[in-house]
Amino acid sequence: MCSSDLHDVEVLTGKPNYPDGALFPGYEQDGCMTEVFADRITVHRIPLRPRGAGGAKNLALNYLSFVWSGMRHSFRLLGGKRFDAILVYAPSPITAALPAIWLKWRLRSHLAVWIQDLWPESLAATGFVRNRILLRITGALVAWIYSRADTLLVQSRGFVASVSRRASLDKIVYFPNAYCDLGPATARGKLPPMLEDLLESHDCLVFAGNIGRAQAMGTLVEAAASLSDLPRFKLVVVGSGSELQAIKDEAARRGIENIIFAGRFPPALMPEIFDRSAALLVSLTREEIFSLTIPDRKSVV
């Protein structure tokens, strides 16, 4: 998001701690702080409990701490300003919308929730929550959150049926994720020499993104092992996430050498990586809920 002559944008978020589970250097767990992004967007950061090593308990505490801090600090941080709209970007957890509902009530603003993950379905599919009673309670909470939103934006048309079971169809709007054109390759930045050489000298299948349970990373390890007889083939994994160390350990244990964990890179470098790859890979666990996440072919630009 950005501000322009037509829009003034302020962001309310937590202290950065994903994916490693520890606060980034320069941030402290306690207290609020305000930064300016790209010299024009005010970013208010509220305290939260870091994710730690992961696991259901740590994640739940992380989620709840954001809700508590958001409801406690958000109105004060915004200084009583009036806003035409409040937009919640809502990957997991959907509970991030709770402070926005509080702000909507205080500011009398239009509330739009941009749904990136379906709850409680994604909780069940990833195995984070298996208890049926907890899933029902979560479903009821999701329905309540949807009922308080004025607009529900869905990133895939496949989401409409699921969301409409808990919300009025007339407030659901298809709004796919956008791609930001970063311009010609000369303006993108330069890759590290080792990665550039790897992409040029081998046939590289590139996976880029979050490395978590939903991405079926075990399947990628098996695929790399089955293709070990192809001397030019490399599976390059770009990104990080909660399952990164586990698949690194598995690849090392089995002596799989054609899977390369390249790490994280700034967005400006990603088009260069994509251009130099032989092919790109999208991998998701075989669950019906994740099949709905993939955009319609006609919506891909």
PDB file of N, CA, C and O in Angstrom, residues 41 71 100 133 135 196 217-218 274 283:
ATOM      1  N   ILE A  41       4.718   6.723   4.528  1.00  0.00           N
ATOM      2  CA  ILE A  41       3.651   5.956   5.165  1.00  0.00           C
ATOM      3  C   ILE A  41       3.975   5.770   6.646  1.00  0.00           C
ATOM      4  O   ILE A  41       5.013   5.205   7.001  1.00  0.00           O
ATOM      5  N   MET A  71      -6.196  -3.587  20.732  1.00  0.00           N
ATOM      6  CA  MET A  71      -7.363  -2.957  21.346  1.00  0.00           C
ATOM      7  C   MET A  71      -6.941  -1.954  22.418  1.00  0.00           C
ATOM      8  O   MET A  71      -7.627  -0.965  22.674  1.00  0.00           O
ATOM      9  N   ALA A 100      -9.392  -4.182  14.635  1.00  0.00           N
ATOM     10  CA  ALA A 100      -9.999  -3.338  13.602  1.00  0.00           C
ATOM     11  C   ALA A 100     -11.492  -3.160  13.849  1.00  0.00           C
ATOM     12  O   ALA A 100     -12.054  -2.093  13.556  1.00  0.00           O
ATOM     13  N   ILE A 133     -14.379 -29.470  18.747  1.00  0.00           N
ATOM     14  CA  ILE A 133     -15.068 -28.425  19.514  1.00  0.00           C
ATOM     15  C   ILE A 133     -14.366 -27.086  19.307  1.00  0.00           C
ATOM     16  O   ILE A 133     -15.010 -26.054  19.087  1.00  0.00           O
ATOM     17  N   LEU A 135     -12.590 -26.236  16.762  1.00  0.00           N
ATOM     18  CA  LEU A 135     -12.833 -25.802  15.389  1.00  0.00           C
ATOM     19  C   LEU A 135     -14.216 -25.164  15.251  1.00  0.00           C
ATOM     20  O   LEU A 135     -14.378 -24.166  14.533  1.00  0.00           O
ATOM     21  N   GLU A 196      23.678 -16.360  -8.783  1.00  0.00           N
ATOM     22  CA  GLU A 196      23.620 -16.061 -10.211  1.00  0.00           C
ATOM     23  C   GLU A 196      24.298 -17.164 -11.024  1.00  0.00           C
ATOM     24  O   GLU A 196      23.773 -17.608 -12.048  1.00  0.00           O
ATOM     25  N   MET A 217       6.445 -29.320   2.004  1.00  0.00           N
ATOM     26  CA  MET A 217       7.876 -29.301   1.733  1.00  0.00           C
ATOM     27  C   MET A 217       8.487 -30.700   1.694  1.00  0.00           C
ATOM     28  O   MET A 217       9.489 -30.938   1.017  1.00  0.00           O
ATOM     29  N   GLY A 218       7.882 -31.641   2.408  1.00  0.00           N
ATOM     30  CA  GLY A 218       8.375 -33.013   2.332  1.00  0.00           C
ATOM     31  C   GLY A 218       8.306 -33.567   0.920  1.00  0.00           C
ATOM     32  O   GLY A 218       9.178 -34.340   0.492  1.00  0.00           O
ATOM     33  N   PHE A 274      13.366 -15.193 -10.842  1.00  0.00           N
ATOM     34  CA  PHE A 274      12.353 -15.855 -11.668  1.00  0.00           C
ATOM     35  C   PHE A 274      12.791 -15.924 -13.135  1.00  0.00           C
ATOM     36  O   PHE A 274      12.611 -16.953 -13.792  1.00  0.00           O
ATOM     37  N   SER A 283       3.735 -25.226  -4.619  1.00  0.00           N
ATOM     38  CA  SER A 283       3.515 -26.486  -3.912  1.00  0.00           C
ATOM     39  C   SER A 283       2.607 -26.257  -2.720  1.00  0.00           C
ATOM     40  O   SER A 283       2.853 -25.375  -1.895  1.00  0.00           O
TER      41      SER A 283
END
